[in-house]
Amino acid sequence: MMCCCNNEPDPGPATVVIAPAVPMMTPAPVVVPPPVQKPVVMEKAPSLHEHAFFSHEPAVEEKVEPAKEEPAKEPSLVLHFETPDGSTITKVMHGRPLGLDFNKTVPLEVRGTRPGGRAEKLGIQAKWKLMKVNDAHVDGRAGSPQTIDEVKHHLTQVTASLPPDH
């Protein structure tokens, strides 16, 4: 065997050591153990005295609270308008009637609002054009309602889920 780890610039002569031969033995068969399964990790294992089987106290049944349901979302209608200056304004209605009067054009243009109605309270103005209802275009573009009757039908459907005034 020869050592090759000498860091000297001039290592000098190498010493070779010859070990006596060891008689070869037949290797034992290799036994491969089955794969080790991951252990189950418990946050805290109960001691024998804590376990109901060994306890002198009667077992207590745990009460499991049912999953809390999220409160139902209040129905709403999201109206996207284009103003005469070209800006976009979004208003949200939570009930019906909407309190809007439209000119008979597509896209629908606000003619006016009903005094004291939802639209007036939200600040919707005359000359605003209704471009989208929720996420659906209603401005006459391809794939959206094309006629006044189609837009009216769409509005009737989406406002049906809103609670009416009493």
mmCIF file of N, CA and C in Angstrom, residues 77 96 133-134 145 149-162:
data_model
loop_
_atom_site.group_PDB
_atom_site.id
_atom_site.type_symbol
_atom_site.label_atom_id
_atom_site.label_comp_id
_atom_site.label_asym_id
_atom_site.label_seq_id
_atom_site.Cartn_x
_atom_site.Cartn_y
_atom_site.Cartn_z
ATOM 1 N N LEU A 77 -75.373 42.681 -7.115
ATOM 2 C CA LEU A 77 -75.316 42.885 -8.551
ATOM 3 C C LEU A 77 -74.266 43.961 -8.786
ATOM 4 N N ARG A 96 -83.614 45.026 -5.007
ATOM 5 C CA ARG A 96 -84.367 45.530 -6.152
ATOM 6 C C ARG A 96 -85.643 46.167 -5.659
ATOM 7 N N VAL A 133 -72.590 43.632 -16.434
ATOM 8 C CA VAL A 133 -73.368 43.286 -15.253
ATOM 9 C C VAL A 133 -72.684 42.062 -14.664
ATOM 10 N N ASN A 134 -72.236 42.195 -13.420
ATOM 11 C CA ASN A 134 -71.344 41.216 -12.802
ATOM 12 C C ASN A 134 -70.137 41.094 -13.730
ATOM 13 N N PRO A 145 -75.406 40.234 -25.086
ATOM 14 C CA PRO A 145 -76.732 40.565 -25.621
ATOM 15 C C PRO A 145 -76.634 41.666 -26.674
ATOM 16 N N ASP A 149 -84.123 43.902 -26.046
ATOM 17 C CA ASP A 149 -84.861 42.800 -25.409
ATOM 18 C C ASP A 149 -83.916 41.784 -24.774
ATOM 19 N N GLU A 150 -82.804 41.481 -25.440
ATOM 20 C CA GLU A 150 -81.828 40.532 -24.878
ATOM 21 C C GLU A 150 -81.177 41.090 -23.611
ATOM 22 N N VAL A 151 -80.829 42.375 -23.639
ATOM 23 C CA VAL A 151 -80.228 42.999 -22.453
ATOM 24 C C VAL A 151 -81.246 43.030 -21.312
ATOM 25 N N LYS A 152 -82.507 43.390 -21.618
ATOM 26 C CA LYS A 152 -83.567 43.431 -20.605
ATOM 27 C C LYS A 152 -83.760 42.038 -19.997
ATOM 28 N N HIS A 153 -83.781 41.007 -20.846
ATOM 29 C CA HIS A 153 -83.930 39.629 -20.365
ATOM 30 C C HIS A 153 -82.778 39.266 -19.432
ATOM 31 N N HIS A 154 -81.550 39.623 -19.816
ATOM 32 C CA HIS A 154 -80.374 39.322 -18.987
ATOM 33 C C HIS A 154 -80.488 40.033 -17.634
ATOM 34 N N LEU A 155 -80.847 41.310 -17.643
ATOM 35 C CA LEU A 155 -80.996 42.054 -16.385
ATOM 36 C C LEU A 155 -82.076 41.450 -15.496
ATOM 37 N N THR A 156 -83.175 41.022 -16.106
ATOM 38 C CA THR A 156 -84.269 40.410 -15.342
ATOM 39 C C THR A 156 -83.775 39.138 -14.651
ATOM 40 N N GLN A 157 -82.999 38.341 -15.362
ATOM 41 C CA GLN A 157 -82.475 37.092 -14.779
ATOM 42 C C GLN A 157 -81.533 37.370 -13.612
ATOM 43 N N VAL A 158 -80.574 38.271 -13.796
ATOM 44 C CA VAL A 158 -79.577 38.490 -12.752
ATOM 45 C C VAL A 158 -80.137 39.253 -11.553
ATOM 46 N N THR A 159 -81.146 40.082 -11.761
ATOM 47 C CA THR A 159 -81.717 40.807 -10.620
ATOM 48 C C THR A 159 -82.696 39.947 -9.829
ATOM 49 N N ALA A 160 -83.126 38.813 -10.372
ATOM 50 C CA ALA A 160 -84.078 37.944 -9.680
ATOM 51 C C ALA A 160 -83.511 37.418 -8.361
ATOM 52 N N SER A 161 -82.189 37.299 -8.247
ATOM 53 C CA SER A 161 -81.596 36.782 -7.019
ATOM 54 C C SER A 161 -81.505 37.840 -5.916
ATOM 55 N N LEU A 162 -81.737 39.100 -6.264
ATOM 56 C CA LEU A 162 -81.670 40.180 -5.270
ATOM 57 C C LEU A 162 -82.945 40.211 -4.450
#
